[in-house]
Amino acid sequence: MPRKPRYDSSDLEVLTGLDPVRRRPGMYTETQSPDHLAQEVIDNSVDEALAGFAHRLAVTLHADGSLTVADDGRGMPVDRHPELGRSGVEVILTVLHAGSKFGESVYGFSGGLHGVGVSVVNALSRRLEVWVRRGGGEFHMAFADGEPVSPLVRTGPVPRGETGTRIRFWVNERYFENPHLSVDRLIPLLRAKAVLLPGLAVTLVEEASGRSERWYYEAGLTTYLAEALAGHALLPETPFVGHFRSERAEAAFALAWESGGSGPGAVTESFVNLIPTPQGGTHLVGLKSGLLAALREFCEYRGLMPRDIKLAAEDVTQGLNYVLSLKLRDVEFSGQLKEKLNSREAVSFVSGVVKDGFSLWLHQSPALGEPIARGAVGHAIARQRRDSQVARKKPTAALALPGKLADCAGESLEETELFLVEGDSAGGSARQARDRAFQAILPLRGKILNTWETGSGEVLDSAEIRDLATALGVQPGTPDLTGLRYGRICILADADSDGAHIATLLCALFVRHFPEIIRQGRLYVAMPPLYRIDVGPTVYYALDEEEKSGILDRLQAEGRREKVQVTRFKGLGEMNPEQLRETTLAPETRRLVRLSWDAVRETEEILDRLLSRRRAADRRLWLENEGRFAVPL
């Protein structure tokens, strides 16, 4: 099609109502099947149960392929919205980003965060009907292809005090590769809701087969995990269970290791506000971090750790079965499918309560804890034996290493790591804080050259980059890593805006001129803390404001009463070597983020917008539109 020679405001198309969903359904739900639509409606009912207003959830898969979800919650609002002049039912089902779950006044914990879930169901259904019981009456409204076809009308009285919402929808086949709802996917979803919310009665009826199921758990996680692992040899035999709550967060978990198990366990399930998170996220990071910290402490105290062996998260999670349920206010997922949690505060909250709860159990039950610890140590020994078989590339006589490089003594490529440290002052502290056996330090002076639009041959004109390439043993622009001298390359900059700028320039250097290092998963960014929190004799470190809130929530959940003192670091130079070692360099307590090549196209677009000289106008427009969302560091 020939393009128009002119481009003006008349060419701008504004999508209104539910048109965006129908035009690009893949942005709002999975289009392989409509199972996620069922989950959205179910989650709305579960949010009523989470808030304490619903005790029954009934799901019916009808013979004609439609689905009904009913609850005994408060019922959707039937009065008119004061600004839109439409009933609450119509607003909820036809207006994107409309709902009562953005704040905390109506719902505390909830899964409905964006106000688009059930309206997406309506948009992608050829028909949807809703019945609301509220205020002594039952109300009904119908929709076709997302548009009202009958107004909200009162159809009759109901017994006083009887409330609830019932939704039935017929999927529009045109939007899905397979338009049929799967009962096999509904069963684990509904069972999990009952497990994670003791006291909620959940039923499922499949009309075509006559099959019916009912789930109701008083004991919750313990019963569920034990039933799922019946017949397995477990450590401990009865799953370990923990439950902690603060004003803003609540974590419950059950876990058990399979005796002699390797690889992931048979049950590895995580949830946020009762929504399954199959891709994990920050709450799962916190669980693994807490277990690792507790087992390291226990092994050292009981003398179970051989010399020169260090536990890693992968050693602890071999054969681990777990169910983790986190409830969090103001939760942030990675997308509308809600398959991965992004909320930073979840890491510190979950890690802290898991570490403290599991550590206490280990020390109180050493006979049960020692077999778990010995299994993790065995995995660590096997892993270290595998890693030591790959030797680190040694410098040749012709290779003069940079004078400011503090090299390491280790010869295993997979164990050694190079830290690229912002500034000579922080570099000096890092030299004292490092483990010389496997950690090398290369301080960088100020901001390096912006190499985004510079050829690989020209970047070596910069002395800083020339020293970096020499230390790595790899020349810019080459895919050959046979000369690579370190298994991990870690960018270490201040946790402020200047540090973020330096880290961005270094990331751009590797994306543009050392991409093979990223493809092999060898580039990391260290995450130094911004806050230190002192509570009596105990010290905590927080990466950012959200994590600080998570730690304070954890202290509240544990009932700590000591005075809390919060200190903000201005940069790495303010940390003494012991603090730098504990927070950023020691593998037992540090946090590293590995850069992945999976999202390289998106990454290159962002870096190009930030660093390209020819895109100054795009940068200015981006700052004008997005600058208000910046969080001061």
Tab-separated table of N, CA, C and O in Angstrom, residues 294-406:
chain	number	residue	atom	x	y	z
A	294	ALA	N	19.743	-19.369	55.998
A	294	ALA	CA	19.508	-20.202	57.184
A	294	ALA	C	20.388	-21.448	57.176
A	294	ALA	O	20.971	-21.821	58.209
A	295	LEU	N	20.509	-22.108	56.030
A	295	LEU	CA	21.318	-23.326	55.957
A	295	LEU	C	22.805	-23.028	56.088
A	295	LEU	O	23.548	-23.805	56.691
A	296	ARG	N	23.277	-21.911	55.525
A	296	ARG	CA	24.678	-21.535	55.710
A	296	ARG	C	25.006	-21.336	57.188
A	296	ARG	O	26.016	-21.832	57.700
A	297	GLU	N	24.133	-20.609	57.862
A	297	GLU	CA	24.341	-20.349	59.291
A	297	GLU	C	24.327	-21.649	60.087
A	297	GLU	O	25.169	-21.882	60.972
A	298	PHE	N	23.381	-22.538	59.780
A	298	PHE	CA	23.272	-23.813	60.490
A	298	PHE	C	24.493	-24.693	60.237
A	298	PHE	O	25.030	-25.314	61.171
A	299	CYS	N	24.958	-24.751	58.992
A	299	CYS	CA	26.122	-25.573	58.659
A	299	CYS	C	27.375	-25.085	59.372
A	299	CYS	O	28.188	-25.885	59.867
A	300	GLU	N	27.555	-23.779	59.437
A	300	GLU	CA	28.721	-23.239	60.127
A	300	GLU	C	28.650	-23.533	61.624
A	300	GLU	O	29.646	-23.912	62.248
A	301	TYR	N	27.468	-23.364	62.206
A	301	TYR	CA	27.308	-23.592	63.647
A	301	TYR	C	27.519	-25.063	64.005
A	301	TYR	O	28.124	-25.368	65.041
A	302	ARG	N	27.058	-25.973	63.163
A	302	ARG	CA	27.168	-27.414	63.456
A	302	ARG	C	28.445	-28.040	62.905
A	302	ARG	O	28.669	-29.242	63.050
A	303	GLY	N	29.287	-27.237	62.236
A	303	GLY	CA	30.538	-27.760	61.694
A	303	GLY	C	30.338	-28.723	60.543
A	303	GLY	O	31.103	-29.682	60.380
A	304	LEU	N	29.333	-28.473	59.700
A	304	LEU	CA	29.017	-29.386	58.601
A	304	LEU	C	29.647	-28.966	57.272
A	304	LEU	O	29.569	-29.718	56.308
A	305	MET	N	30.241	-27.774	57.224
A	305	MET	CA	30.736	-27.236	55.963
A	305	MET	C	32.226	-27.532	55.799
A	305	MET	O	33.053	-27.060	56.575
A	306	PRO	N	32.614	-28.342	54.795
A	306	PRO	CA	34.039	-28.598	54.555
A	306	PRO	C	34.763	-27.297	54.186
A	306	PRO	O	34.160	-26.349	53.677
A	307	ARG	N	36.042	-27.288	54.408
A	307	ARG	CA	36.837	-26.111	54.076
A	307	ARG	C	36.817	-25.884	52.557
A	307	ARG	O	36.846	-26.834	51.776
A	308	ASP	N	36.759	-24.612	52.181
A	308	ASP	CA	36.788	-24.183	50.777
A	308	ASP	C	35.517	-24.566	50.002
A	308	ASP	O	35.494	-24.496	48.777
A	309	ILE	N	34.467	-24.968	50.700
A	309	ILE	CA	33.183	-25.240	50.044
A	309	ILE	C	32.198	-24.153	50.464
A	309	ILE	O	32.074	-23.830	51.649
A	310	LYS	N	31.482	-23.596	49.493
A	310	LYS	CA	30.507	-22.546	49.781
A	310	LYS	C	29.160	-22.931	49.180
A	310	LYS	O	29.091	-23.291	48.009
A	311	LEU	N	28.133	-22.836	50.000
A	311	LEU	CA	26.792	-23.150	49.522
A	311	LEU	C	26.289	-22.060	48.580
A	311	LEU	O	26.528	-20.878	48.806
A	312	ALA	N	25.601	-22.475	47.542
A	312	ALA	CA	24.921	-21.547	46.633
A	312	ALA	C	23.436	-21.900	46.614
A	312	ALA	O	23.029	-22.981	47.047
A	313	ALA	N	22.620	-20.986	46.086
A	313	ALA	CA	21.175	-21.207	46.072
A	313	ALA	C	20.809	-22.493	45.337
A	313	ALA	O	19.897	-23.222	45.742
A	314	GLU	N	21.533	-22.798	44.247
A	314	GLU	CA	21.213	-23.999	43.473
A	314	GLU	C	21.458	-25.273	44.272
A	314	GLU	O	20.817	-26.307	44.025
A	315	ASP	N	22.379	-25.235	45.246
A	315	ASP	CA	22.632	-26.404	46.086
A	315	ASP	C	21.473	-26.643	47.044
A	315	ASP	O	21.094	-27.777	47.317
A	316	VAL	N	20.907	-25.558	47.544
A	316	VAL	CA	19.825	-25.650	48.530
A	316	VAL	C	18.513	-26.064	47.877
A	316	VAL	O	17.689	-26.754	48.494
A	317	THR	N	18.298	-25.686	46.632
A	317	THR	CA	17.001	-25.941	45.993
A	317	THR	C	16.948	-27.278	45.250
A	317	THR	O	15.908	-27.600	44.670
A	318	GLN	N	18.016	-28.054	45.244
A	318	GLN	CA	17.979	-29.370	44.622
A	318	GLN	C	16.999	-30.263	45.382
A	318	GLN	O	17.140	-30.485	46.594
A	319	GLY	N	15.978	-30.762	44.702
A	319	GLY	CA	15.003	-31.649	45.331
A	319	GLY	C	14.019	-30.943	46.250
A	319	GLY	O	13.282	-31.609	46.989
A	320	LEU	N	13.963	-29.613	46.198
A	320	LEU	CA	13.075	-28.856	47.085
A	320	LEU	C	11.662	-28.793	46.532
A	320	LEU	O	11.445	-28.406	45.389
A	321	ASN	N	10.702	-29.178	47.353
A	321	ASN	CA	9.275	-29.001	47.058
A	321	ASN	C	8.762	-27.857	47.924
A	321	ASN	O	9.058	-27.803	49.126
A	322	TYR	N	7.998	-26.960	47.340
A	322	TYR	CA	7.508	-25.835	48.127
A	322	TYR	C	6.181	-25.324	47.588
A	322	TYR	O	5.855	-25.475	46.414
A	323	VAL	N	5.433	-24.727	48.489
A	323	VAL	CA	4.284	-23.902	48.134
A	323	VAL	C	4.481	-22.587	48.875
A	323	VAL	O	4.608	-22.587	50.108
A	324	LEU	N	4.532	-21.504	48.148
A	324	LEU	CA	4.746	-20.179	48.730
A	324	LEU	C	3.557	-19.297	48.386
A	324	LEU	O	3.196	-19.163	47.217
A	325	SER	N	2.964	-18.707	49.404
A	325	SER	CA	1.841	-17.791	49.194
A	325	SER	C	2.171	-16.454	49.836
A	325	SER	O	2.394	-16.373	51.049
A	326	LEU	N	2.214	-15.414	49.019
A	326	LEU	CA	2.473	-14.070	49.518
A	326	LEU	C	1.243	-13.206	49.284
A	326	LEU	O	0.662	-13.229	48.191
A	327	LYS	N	0.851	-12.472	50.287
A	327	LYS	CA	-0.190	-11.460	50.147
A	327	LYS	C	0.477	-10.112	50.364
A	327	LYS	O	1.185	-9.923	51.360
A	328	LEU	N	0.249	-9.205	49.427
A	328	LEU	CA	0.993	-7.945	49.427
A	328	LEU	C	0.078	-6.817	48.992
A	328	LEU	O	-0.671	-6.953	48.019
A	329	ARG	N	0.141	-5.705	49.682
A	329	ARG	CA	-0.606	-4.518	49.269
A	329	ARG	C	0.156	-3.814	48.150
A	329	ARG	O	1.378	-3.858	48.096
A	330	ASP	N	-0.556	-3.169	47.277
A	330	ASP	CA	0.034	-2.387	46.190
A	330	ASP	C	1.046	-3.233	45.408
A	330	ASP	O	2.175	-2.841	45.167
A	331	VAL	N	0.605	-4.428	45.015
A	331	VAL	CA	1.493	-5.400	44.375
A	331	VAL	C	1.755	-5.016	42.917
A	331	VAL	O	0.915	-4.392	42.261
A	332	GLU	N	2.927	-5.379	42.413
A	332	GLU	CA	3.307	-5.059	41.029
A	332	GLU	C	3.740	-6.325	40.304
A	332	GLU	O	4.726	-6.966	40.673
A	333	PHE	N	2.990	-6.701	39.259
A	333	PHE	CA	3.336	-7.838	38.417
A	333	PHE	C	4.064	-7.340	37.169
A	333	PHE	O	4.057	-6.146	36.856
A	334	SER	N	4.650	-8.286	36.422
A	334	SER	CA	5.401	-7.904	35.225
A	334	SER	C	4.483	-7.638	34.038
A	334	SER	O	4.908	-7.090	33.041
A	335	GLY	N	3.222	-8.030	34.095
A	335	GLY	CA	2.293	-7.794	32.984
A	335	GLY	C	0.889	-8.179	33.379
A	335	GLY	O	0.631	-8.645	34.502
A	336	GLN	N	-0.056	-8.006	32.450
A	336	GLN	CA	-1.465	-8.284	32.746
A	336	GLN	C	-1.703	-9.760	33.035
A	336	GLN	O	-2.629	-10.120	33.760
A	337	LEU	N	-0.866	-10.670	32.502
A	337	LEU	CA	-1.042	-12.091	32.781
A	337	LEU	C	-0.643	-12.441	34.205
A	337	LEU	O	-0.966	-13.513	34.701
A	338	LYS	N	0.090	-11.543	34.875
A	338	LYS	CA	0.426	-11.681	36.303
A	338	LYS	C	1.161	-12.984	36.602
A	338	LYS	O	0.947	-13.601	37.652
A	339	GLU	N	2.030	-13.412	35.696
A	339	GLU	CA	2.744	-14.669	35.890
A	339	GLU	C	4.044	-14.501	36.664
A	339	GLU	O	4.665	-15.483	37.059
A	340	LYS	N	4.476	-13.246	36.899
A	340	LYS	CA	5.741	-13.006	37.581
A	340	LYS	C	5.614	-11.754	38.438
A	340	LYS	O	5.108	-10.731	37.987
A	341	LEU	N	6.096	-11.849	39.691
A	341	LEU	CA	6.022	-10.716	40.608
A	341	LEU	C	7.258	-9.829	40.460
A	341	LEU	O	8.386	-10.318	40.403
A	342	ASN	N	7.025	-8.514	40.422
A	342	ASN	CA	8.123	-7.559	40.302
A	342	ASN	C	8.352	-6.738	41.566
A	342	ASN	O	9.361	-6.038	41.658
A	343	SER	N	7.457	-6.783	42.540
A	343	SER	CA	7.550	-5.909	43.718
A	343	SER	C	8.855	-6.139	44.466
A	343	SER	O	9.108	-7.232	44.975
A	344	ARG	N	9.681	-5.089	44.564
A	344	ARG	CA	11.001	-5.217	45.182
A	344	ARG	C	10.901	-5.553	46.665
A	344	ARG	O	11.719	-6.305	47.188
A	345	GLU	N	9.915	-4.978	47.361
A	345	GLU	CA	9.852	-5.191	48.794
A	345	GLU	C	9.610	-6.657	49.155
A	345	GLU	O	9.876	-7.074	50.280
A	346	ALA	N	9.123	-7.447	48.191
A	346	ALA	CA	8.861	-8.859	48.472
A	346	ALA	C	10.145	-9.618	48.772
A	346	ALA	O	10.138	-10.574	49.545
A	347	VAL	N	11.262	-9.217	48.152
A	347	VAL	CA	12.524	-9.930	48.362
A	347	VAL	C	12.923	-9.886	49.831
A	347	VAL	O	13.168	-10.920	50.469
A	348	SER	N	12.995	-8.678	50.383
A	348	SER	CA	13.470	-8.544	51.760
A	348	SER	C	12.472	-9.115	52.756
A	348	SER	O	12.873	-9.751	53.749
A	349	PHE	N	11.175	-8.913	52.520
A	349	PHE	CA	10.180	-9.428	53.460
A	349	PHE	C	10.200	-10.951	53.495
A	349	PHE	O	10.326	-11.565	54.562
A	350	VAL	N	10.082	-11.589	52.334
A	350	VAL	CA	10.038	-13.055	52.291
A	350	VAL	C	11.365	-13.651	52.746
A	350	VAL	O	11.403	-14.601	53.533
A	351	SER	N	12.478	-13.094	52.252
A	351	SER	CA	13.788	-13.608	52.645
A	351	SER	C	13.970	-13.552	54.152
A	351	SER	O	14.438	-14.513	54.779
A	352	GLY	N	13.578	-12.437	54.752
A	352	GLY	CA	13.767	-12.277	56.192
A	352	GLY	C	12.944	-13.235	57.018
A	352	GLY	O	13.459	-13.892	57.925
A	353	VAL	N	11.649	-13.344	56.709
A	353	VAL	CA	10.798	-14.207	57.531
A	353	VAL	C	11.127	-15.683	57.296
A	353	VAL	O	11.052	-16.491	58.227
A	354	VAL	N	11.495	-16.053	56.071
A	354	VAL	CA	11.879	-17.449	55.804
A	354	VAL	C	13.173	-17.783	56.522
A	354	VAL	O	13.302	-18.835	57.158
A	355	LYS	N	14.147	-16.880	56.427
A	355	LYS	CA	15.440	-17.122	57.080
A	355	LYS	C	15.266	-17.286	58.586
A	355	LYS	O	15.769	-18.236	59.194
A	356	ASP	N	14.544	-16.361	59.206
A	356	ASP	CA	14.385	-16.422	60.661
A	356	ASP	C	13.563	-17.628	61.089
A	356	ASP	O	13.914	-18.333	62.045
A	357	GLY	N	12.458	-17.900	60.388
A	357	GLY	CA	11.614	-19.027	60.766
A	357	GLY	C	12.301	-20.367	60.551
A	357	GLY	O	12.261	-21.248	61.421
A	358	PHE	N	12.958	-20.538	59.399
A	358	PHE	CA	13.609	-21.815	59.106
A	358	PHE	C	14.850	-22.006	59.970
A	358	PHE	O	15.137	-23.130	60.418
A	359	SER	N	15.592	-20.932	60.220
A	359	SER	CA	16.786	-21.026	61.064
A	359	SER	C	16.406	-21.463	62.476
A	359	SER	O	17.064	-22.326	63.074
A	360	LEU	N	15.340	-20.880	63.016
A	360	LEU	CA	14.891	-21.273	64.353
A	360	LEU	C	14.517	-22.743	64.386
A	360	LEU	O	14.885	-23.482	65.318
A	361	TRP	N	13.826	-23.228	63.358
A	361	TRP	CA	13.429	-24.644	63.304
A	361	TRP	C	14.651	-25.548	63.204
A	361	TRP	O	14.716	-26.593	63.870
A	362	LEU	N	15.633	-25.183	62.391
A	362	LEU	CA	16.842	-25.995	62.242
A	362	LEU	C	17.563	-26.175	63.575
A	362	LEU	O	17.979	-27.286	63.934
A	363	HIS	N	17.709	-25.079	64.315
A	363	HIS	CA	18.443	-25.158	65.583
A	363	HIS	C	17.632	-25.862	66.659
A	363	HIS	O	18.201	-26.488	67.559
A	364	GLN	N	16.309	-25.782	66.579
A	364	GLN	CA	15.472	-26.481	67.548
A	364	GLN	C	15.314	-27.958	67.211
A	364	GLN	O	15.023	-28.761	68.105
A	365	SER	N	15.517	-28.322	65.936
A	365	SER	CA	15.348	-29.714	65.495
A	365	SER	C	16.571	-30.160	64.700
A	365	SER	O	16.470	-30.486	63.510
A	366	PRO	N	17.758	-30.187	65.331
A	366	PRO	CA	18.981	-30.524	64.580
A	366	PRO	C	18.964	-31.921	63.965
A	366	PRO	O	19.555	-32.142	62.905
A	367	ALA	N	18.282	-32.852	64.601
A	367	ALA	CA	18.236	-34.208	64.046
A	367	ALA	C	17.489	-34.229	62.715
A	367	ALA	O	17.794	-35.041	61.828
A	368	LEU	N	16.499	-33.334	62.553
A	368	LEU	CA	15.783	-33.230	61.289
A	368	LEU	C	16.517	-32.319	60.309
A	368	LEU	O	16.462	-32.517	59.096
A	369	GLY	N	17.210	-31.314	60.834
A	369	GLY	CA	17.879	-30.347	59.977
A	369	GLY	C	19.170	-30.835	59.369
A	369	GLY	O	19.511	-30.453	58.230
A	370	GLU	N	19.922	-31.673	60.105
A	370	GLU	CA	21.237	-32.092	59.595
A	370	GLU	C	21.153	-32.880	58.285
A	370	GLU	O	21.970	-32.656	57.389
A	371	PRO	N	20.211	-33.812	58.091
A	371	PRO	CA	20.134	-34.482	56.785
A	371	PRO	C	19.870	-33.520	55.633
A	371	PRO	O	20.397	-33.697	54.532
A	372	ILE	N	19.064	-32.471	55.869
A	372	ILE	CA	18.822	-31.468	54.828
A	372	ILE	C	20.109	-30.723	54.519
A	372	ILE	O	20.476	-30.519	53.348
A	373	ALA	N	20.824	-30.315	55.566
A	373	ALA	CA	22.071	-29.572	55.379
A	373	ALA	C	23.129	-30.428	54.685
A	373	ALA	O	23.840	-29.954	53.785
A	374	ARG	N	23.239	-31.688	55.075
A	374	ARG	CA	24.247	-32.564	54.444
A	374	ARG	C	23.934	-32.772	52.956
A	374	ARG	O	24.842	-32.872	52.129
A	375	GLY	N	22.655	-32.851	52.625
A	375	GLY	CA	22.300	-32.974	51.220
A	375	GLY	C	22.720	-31.758	50.417
A	375	GLY	O	23.261	-31.878	49.313
A	376	ALA	N	22.506	-30.559	50.962
A	376	ALA	CA	22.909	-29.331	50.277
A	376	ALA	C	24.420	-29.256	50.140
A	376	ALA	O	24.948	-28.853	49.089
A	377	VAL	N	25.141	-29.636	51.189
A	377	VAL	CA	26.611	-29.635	51.132
A	377	VAL	C	27.102	-30.613	50.065
A	377	VAL	O	28.043	-30.320	49.320
A	378	GLY	N	26.464	-31.771	49.959
A	378	GLY	CA	26.844	-32.733	48.924
A	378	GLY	C	26.665	-32.162	47.526
A	378	GLY	O	27.520	-32.367	46.643
A	379	HIS	N	25.568	-31.434	47.299
A	379	HIS	CA	25.359	-30.795	45.999
A	379	HIS	C	26.430	-29.733	45.740
A	379	HIS	O	26.894	-29.578	44.604
A	380	ALA	N	26.830	-28.993	46.786
A	380	ALA	CA	27.859	-27.959	46.626
A	380	ALA	C	29.206	-28.571	46.256
A	380	ALA	O	29.932	-28.038	45.408
A	381	ILE	N	29.543	-29.693	46.882
A	381	ILE	CA	30.814	-30.361	46.578
A	381	ILE	C	30.824	-30.837	45.124
A	381	ILE	O	31.808	-30.650	44.395
A	382	ALA	N	29.718	-31.439	44.679
A	382	ALA	CA	29.636	-31.919	43.296
A	382	ALA	C	29.717	-30.757	42.316
A	382	ALA	O	30.385	-30.842	41.281
A	383	ARG	N	29.043	-29.656	42.630
A	383	ARG	CA	29.076	-28.488	41.742
A	383	ARG	C	30.474	-27.902	41.656
A	383	ARG	O	30.960	-27.577	40.572
A	384	GLN	N	31.136	-27.774	42.799
A	384	GLN	CA	32.478	-27.187	42.795
A	384	GLN	C	33.464	-28.084	42.061
A	384	GLN	O	34.388	-27.608	41.398
A	385	ARG	N	33.255	-29.402	42.141
A	385	ARG	CA	34.140	-30.318	41.425
A	385	ARG	C	33.984	-30.150	39.918
A	385	ARG	O	34.965	-30.165	39.172
A	386	ARG	N	32.719	-29.953	39.465
A	386	ARG	CA	32.483	-29.725	38.035
A	386	ARG	C	33.108	-28.416	37.575
A	386	ARG	O	33.743	-28.343	36.529
A	387	ASP	N	32.917	-27.360	38.383
A	387	ASP	CA	33.416	-26.046	37.990
A	387	ASP	C	34.939	-26.001	37.924
A	387	ASP	O	35.516	-25.311	37.076
A	388	SER	N	35.602	-26.726	38.814
A	388	SER	CA	37.062	-26.648	38.887
A	388	SER	C	37.741	-27.300	37.690
A	388	SER	O	38.942	-27.124	37.477
A	389	GLN	N	36.972	-28.043	36.891
A	389	GLN	CA	37.565	-28.689	35.721
A	389	GLN	C	37.804	-27.722	34.569
A	389	GLN	O	38.476	-28.056	33.601
A	390	VAL	N	37.247	-26.491	34.657
A	390	VAL	CA	37.447	-25.479	33.621
A	390	VAL	C	38.461	-24.469	34.134
A	390	VAL	O	38.200	-23.726	35.067
A	391	ALA	N	39.659	-24.435	33.549
A	391	ALA	CA	40.745	-23.588	34.035
A	391	ALA	C	40.607	-22.164	33.523
A	391	ALA	O	40.129	-21.918	32.420
A	392	ARG	N	41.056	-21.205	34.358
A	392	ARG	CA	41.069	-19.798	33.967
A	392	ARG	C	42.257	-19.531	33.060
A	392	ARG	O	43.353	-20.047	33.262
A	393	LYS	N	42.030	-18.714	32.036
A	393	LYS	CA	43.090	-18.355	31.101
A	393	LYS	C	44.128	-17.495	31.813
A	393	LYS	O	43.816	-16.462	32.391
A	394	LYS	N	45.397	-17.926	31.797
A	394	LYS	CA	46.472	-17.159	32.428
A	394	LYS	C	47.071	-16.189	31.416
A	394	LYS	O	47.112	-16.463	30.220
A	395	PRO	N	47.569	-15.042	31.899
A	395	PRO	CA	48.173	-14.091	30.962
A	395	PRO	C	49.465	-14.642	30.377
A	395	PRO	O	50.226	-15.326	31.056
A	396	THR	N	49.677	-14.366	29.107
A	396	THR	CA	50.928	-14.769	28.477
A	396	THR	C	51.981	-13.711	28.746
A	396	THR	O	51.709	-12.628	29.258
A	397	ALA	N	53.217	-14.004	28.381
A	397	ALA	CA	54.320	-13.062	28.605
A	397	ALA	C	54.081	-11.764	27.847
A	397	ALA	O	54.499	-10.686	28.275
A	398	ALA	N	53.399	-11.850	26.694
A	398	ALA	CA	53.185	-10.661	25.880
A	398	ALA	C	52.039	-9.806	26.405
A	398	ALA	O	51.846	-8.685	25.957
A	399	LEU	N	51.272	-10.338	27.375
A	399	LEU	CA	50.114	-9.621	27.876
A	399	LEU	C	50.475	-8.903	29.171
A	399	LEU	O	50.699	-9.528	30.202
A	400	ALA	N	50.568	-7.587	29.122
A	400	ALA	CA	50.881	-6.796	30.310
A	400	ALA	C	49.581	-6.347	30.940
A	400	ALA	O	48.860	-5.530	30.376
A	401	LEU	N	49.256	-6.902	32.098
A	401	LEU	CA	48.007	-6.559	32.758
A	401	LEU	C	48.052	-5.129	33.280
A	401	LEU	O	49.122	-4.629	33.639
A	402	PRO	N	46.916	-4.453	33.324
A	402	PRO	CA	46.895	-3.078	33.823
A	402	PRO	C	47.443	-2.997	35.246
A	402	PRO	O	47.155	-3.868	36.087
A	403	GLY	N	48.191	-1.948	35.517
A	403	GLY	CA	48.797	-1.814	36.833
A	403	GLY	C	47.790	-1.671	37.957
A	403	GLY	O	48.047	-2.090	39.087
A	404	LYS	N	46.621	-1.092	37.679
A	404	LYS	CA	45.635	-0.896	38.738
A	404	LYS	C	44.741	-2.119	38.950
A	404	LYS	O	43.871	-2.118	39.821
A	405	LEU	N	44.946	-3.174	38.153
A	405	LEU	CA	44.184	-4.407	38.336
A	405	LEU	C	44.714	-5.180	39.530
A	405	LEU	O	45.900	-5.513	39.590
A	406	ALA	N	43.847	-5.462	40.481
A	406	ALA	CA	44.192	-6.349	41.591
A	406	ALA	C	43.681	-7.736	41.220
A	406	ALA	O	42.491	-8.025	41.384
